[in-house]
Short mmCIF file of C-alpha atoms in Angstrom, two decimals:
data_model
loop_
_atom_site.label_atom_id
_atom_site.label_comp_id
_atom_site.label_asym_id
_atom_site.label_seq_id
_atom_site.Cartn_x
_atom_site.Cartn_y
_atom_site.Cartn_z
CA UNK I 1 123.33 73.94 68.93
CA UNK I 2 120.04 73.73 70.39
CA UNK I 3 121.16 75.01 73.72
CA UNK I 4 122.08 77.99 71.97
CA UNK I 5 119.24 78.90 69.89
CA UNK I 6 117.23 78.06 72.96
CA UNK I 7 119.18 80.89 74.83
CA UNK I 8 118.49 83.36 71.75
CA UNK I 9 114.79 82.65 71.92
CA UNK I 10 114.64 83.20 75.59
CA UNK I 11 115.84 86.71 75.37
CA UNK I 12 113.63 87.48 72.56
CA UNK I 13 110.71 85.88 74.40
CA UNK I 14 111.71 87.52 77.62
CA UNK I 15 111.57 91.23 76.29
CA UNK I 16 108.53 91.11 74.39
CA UNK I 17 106.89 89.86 77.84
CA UNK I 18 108.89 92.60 80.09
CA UNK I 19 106.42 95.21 79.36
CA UNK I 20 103.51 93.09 80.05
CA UNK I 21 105.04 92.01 83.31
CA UNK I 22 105.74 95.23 84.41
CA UNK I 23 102.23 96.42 84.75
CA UNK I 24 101.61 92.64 86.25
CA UNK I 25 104.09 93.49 88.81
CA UNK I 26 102.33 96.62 89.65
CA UNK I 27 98.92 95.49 90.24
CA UNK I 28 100.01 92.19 91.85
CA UNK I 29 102.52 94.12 94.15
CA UNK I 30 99.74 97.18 94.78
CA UNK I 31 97.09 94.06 96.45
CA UNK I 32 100.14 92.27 97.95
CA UNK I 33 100.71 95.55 99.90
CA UNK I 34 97.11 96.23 100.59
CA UNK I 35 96.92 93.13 102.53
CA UNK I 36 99.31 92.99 104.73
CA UNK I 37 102.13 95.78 103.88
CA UNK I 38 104.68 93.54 103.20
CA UNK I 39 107.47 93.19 100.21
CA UNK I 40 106.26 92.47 97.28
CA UNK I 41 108.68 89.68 96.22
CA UNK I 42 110.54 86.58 97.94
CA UNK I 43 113.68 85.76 97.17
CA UNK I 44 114.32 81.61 96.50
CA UNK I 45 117.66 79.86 97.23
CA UNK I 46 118.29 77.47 94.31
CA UNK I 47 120.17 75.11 92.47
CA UNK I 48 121.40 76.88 89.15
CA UNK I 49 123.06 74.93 86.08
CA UNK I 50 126.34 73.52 87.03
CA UNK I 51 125.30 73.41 90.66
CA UNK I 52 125.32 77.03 91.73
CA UNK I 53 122.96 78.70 93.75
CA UNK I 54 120.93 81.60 93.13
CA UNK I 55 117.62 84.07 94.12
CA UNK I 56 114.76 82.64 92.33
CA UNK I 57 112.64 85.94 91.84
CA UNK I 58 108.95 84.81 93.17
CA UNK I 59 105.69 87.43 94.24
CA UNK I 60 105.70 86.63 97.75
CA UNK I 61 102.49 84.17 98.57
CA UNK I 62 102.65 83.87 102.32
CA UNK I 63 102.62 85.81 105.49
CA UNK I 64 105.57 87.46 106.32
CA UNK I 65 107.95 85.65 108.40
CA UNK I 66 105.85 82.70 107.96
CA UNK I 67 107.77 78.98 108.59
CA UNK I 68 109.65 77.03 105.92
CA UNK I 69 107.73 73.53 106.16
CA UNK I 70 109.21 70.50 104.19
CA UNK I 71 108.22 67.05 104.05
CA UNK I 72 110.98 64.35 104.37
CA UNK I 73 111.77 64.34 100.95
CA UNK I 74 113.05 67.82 100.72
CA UNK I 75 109.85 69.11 99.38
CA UNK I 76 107.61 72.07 100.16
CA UNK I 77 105.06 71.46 101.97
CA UNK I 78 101.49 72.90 100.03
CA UNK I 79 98.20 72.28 100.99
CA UNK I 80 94.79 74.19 100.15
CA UNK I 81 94.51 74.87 103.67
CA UNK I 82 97.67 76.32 104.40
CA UNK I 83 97.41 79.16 107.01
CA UNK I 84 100.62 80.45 106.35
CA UNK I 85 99.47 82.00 102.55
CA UNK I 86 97.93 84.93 102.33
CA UNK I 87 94.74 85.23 100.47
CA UNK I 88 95.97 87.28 97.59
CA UNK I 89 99.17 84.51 97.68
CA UNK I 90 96.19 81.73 97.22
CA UNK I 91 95.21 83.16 94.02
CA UNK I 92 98.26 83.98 92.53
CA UNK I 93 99.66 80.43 93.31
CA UNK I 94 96.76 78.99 92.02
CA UNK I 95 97.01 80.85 88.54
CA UNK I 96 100.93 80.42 88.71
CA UNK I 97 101.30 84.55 88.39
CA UNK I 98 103.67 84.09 91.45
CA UNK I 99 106.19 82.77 89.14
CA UNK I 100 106.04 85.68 86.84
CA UNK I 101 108.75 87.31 87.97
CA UNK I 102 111.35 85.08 87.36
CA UNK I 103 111.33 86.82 84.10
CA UNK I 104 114.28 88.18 85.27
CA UNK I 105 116.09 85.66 85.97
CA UNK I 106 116.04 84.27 82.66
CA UNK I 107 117.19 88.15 81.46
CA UNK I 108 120.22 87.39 84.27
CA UNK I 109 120.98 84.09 82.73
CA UNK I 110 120.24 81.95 85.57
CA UNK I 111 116.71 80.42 83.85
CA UNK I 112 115.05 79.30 80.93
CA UNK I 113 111.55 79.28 80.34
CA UNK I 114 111.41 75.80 79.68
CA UNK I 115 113.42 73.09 81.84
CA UNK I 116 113.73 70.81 85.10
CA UNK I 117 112.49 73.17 87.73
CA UNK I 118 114.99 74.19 90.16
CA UNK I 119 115.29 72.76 93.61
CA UNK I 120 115.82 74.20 97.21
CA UNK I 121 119.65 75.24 97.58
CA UNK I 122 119.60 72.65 100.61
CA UNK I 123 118.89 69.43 98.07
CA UNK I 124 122.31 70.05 96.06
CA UNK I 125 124.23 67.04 98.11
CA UNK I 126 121.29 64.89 97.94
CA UNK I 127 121.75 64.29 93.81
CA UNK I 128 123.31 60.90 92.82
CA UNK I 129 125.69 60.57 90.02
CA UNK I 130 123.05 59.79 87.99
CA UNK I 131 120.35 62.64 88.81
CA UNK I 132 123.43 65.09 88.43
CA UNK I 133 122.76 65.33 84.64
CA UNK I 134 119.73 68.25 85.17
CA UNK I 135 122.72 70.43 86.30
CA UNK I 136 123.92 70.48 83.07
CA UNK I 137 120.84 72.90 82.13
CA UNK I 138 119.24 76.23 82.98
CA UNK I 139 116.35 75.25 85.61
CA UNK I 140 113.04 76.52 83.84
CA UNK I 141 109.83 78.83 84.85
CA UNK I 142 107.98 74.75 83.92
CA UNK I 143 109.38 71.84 82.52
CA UNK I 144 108.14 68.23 81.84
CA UNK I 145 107.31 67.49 85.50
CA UNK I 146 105.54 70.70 86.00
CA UNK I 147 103.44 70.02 82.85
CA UNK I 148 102.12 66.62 83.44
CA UNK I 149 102.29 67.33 87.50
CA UNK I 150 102.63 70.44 88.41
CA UNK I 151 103.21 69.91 92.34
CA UNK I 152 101.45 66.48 93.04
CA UNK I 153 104.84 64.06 93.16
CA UNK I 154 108.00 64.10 95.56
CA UNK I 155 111.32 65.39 94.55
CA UNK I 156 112.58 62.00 93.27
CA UNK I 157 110.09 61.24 90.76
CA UNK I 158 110.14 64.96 89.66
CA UNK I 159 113.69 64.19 88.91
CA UNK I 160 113.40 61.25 86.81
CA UNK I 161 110.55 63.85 85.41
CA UNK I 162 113.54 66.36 84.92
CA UNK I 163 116.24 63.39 83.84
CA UNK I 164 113.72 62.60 80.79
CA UNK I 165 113.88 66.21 79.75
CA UNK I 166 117.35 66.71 79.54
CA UNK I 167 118.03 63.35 77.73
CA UNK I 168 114.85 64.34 75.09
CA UNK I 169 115.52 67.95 74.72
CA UNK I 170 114.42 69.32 71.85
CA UNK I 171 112.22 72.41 70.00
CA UNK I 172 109.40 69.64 69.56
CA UNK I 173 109.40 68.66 73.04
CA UNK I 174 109.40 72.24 74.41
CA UNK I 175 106.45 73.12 72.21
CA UNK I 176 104.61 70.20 73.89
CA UNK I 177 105.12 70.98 77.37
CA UNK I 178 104.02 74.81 76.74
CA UNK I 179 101.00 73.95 75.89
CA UNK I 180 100.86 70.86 78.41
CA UNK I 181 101.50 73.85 80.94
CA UNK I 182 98.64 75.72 79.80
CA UNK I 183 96.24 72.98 80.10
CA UNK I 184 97.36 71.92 83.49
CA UNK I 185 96.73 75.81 84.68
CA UNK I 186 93.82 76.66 82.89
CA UNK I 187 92.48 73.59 84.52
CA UNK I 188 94.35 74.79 87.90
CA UNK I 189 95.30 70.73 88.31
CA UNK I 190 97.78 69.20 91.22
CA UNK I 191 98.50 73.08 92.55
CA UNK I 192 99.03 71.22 95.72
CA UNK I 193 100.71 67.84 96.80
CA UNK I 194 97.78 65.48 98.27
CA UNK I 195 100.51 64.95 101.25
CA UNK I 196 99.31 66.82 104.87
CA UNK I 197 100.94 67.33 107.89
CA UNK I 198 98.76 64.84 109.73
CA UNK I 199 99.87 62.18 107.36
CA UNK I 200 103.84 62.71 107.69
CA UNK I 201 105.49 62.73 110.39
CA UNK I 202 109.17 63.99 109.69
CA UNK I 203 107.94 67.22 108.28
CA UNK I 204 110.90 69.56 109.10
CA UNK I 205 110.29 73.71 110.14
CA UNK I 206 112.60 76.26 109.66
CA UNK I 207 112.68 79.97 109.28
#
């Protein structure tokens, strides 16, 4: 029942916000074009509920045609230093605004705002039996790993971060991680893993 009133709220939720994101998208996209002329948005291959893929809506962050880095655990690779993000994509990361647009996908149906957040398309035959049960729900804009880590932890613990969620979820406990979300951008914490490339070796680059 839950799952459905959850649904209803997200729609509600998501066109009250629409208009406000629409004149987001416009200044965001006018200084993302200023800077280097490229598109505005990048378009995110990820796991959906029930294991299909989709394009995660995202304001593009880094330099166009810029590498796909990922350290061995299937994870982006982030740093503060990172050459390949742009310096309006350093802000907007930092503040989470880059996420904005996946307003629409939770008007599309393939998001929520709160859940386990989705992972790369290429991690979907990497999930044990047991880590299969965050399929079961839409992926979410944050969830419980995102609130109390943000980007700071590998993909495994971020799915026993996601596994928690989906066993606990509840009105209460989405409350709680809005406003855990808040707090952890307000005070811009763990925006970046503390991993580097000098530190890992089996970093893997793709375009």
């Amino acid at each position: 029942m839950y799952s459905s009133f959850k649904r209803f709220l997200d729609i509600v939720c998501a066109l009250i916000l629409l208009p406000i994101v629409l004149w987001l998208t416009i200044i965001v996209g006018f200084l993302i074009k200023l800077e280097d002329r490229g598109p505005i948005f990048y378009l995110a291959k990820r796991i959906g509920k029930d294991g299909k893929i989709f394009d995660m809506y995202k304001f593009r962050s880094m330099k166009v045609g810029a590498k796909d880095i990922r350290l061995e655990d299937g994870s982006t690779y982030n740093s503060n230093d990172d050459e390949r993000v742009t310096k309006i994509g350093k802000i907007i990361r930092k503040t989470s605004i880059d996420e904005i647009p996946q307003l629409l996908n939770i008007l599309k149906g393939d998001m929520t705002f709160i859940g386990p957040r989705p992972d790369s398309a290429m991690w979907l035959n990497n999930y044990t039996a047991e880590e299969r049960v965050i399929l079961r729900v839409r992926p979410g804009i944050t969830g419980y790993n995102q609130a109390i880590n943000r980007n700071a932890v590998g993909t495994k613990e971020k799915i026993r971060n996601d596994i928690i969620y989906v066993e606990n979820m509840s009105l209460f406990f989405d409350i709680k991680i809005l406003l855990l979300t808040f707090q952890t951008v307000i005070l811009s914490k763990n925006v970046n893993r503390k991993n580097d490339l000098t530190n890992n070796s089996k970093v893997r680059k793709g375009s």
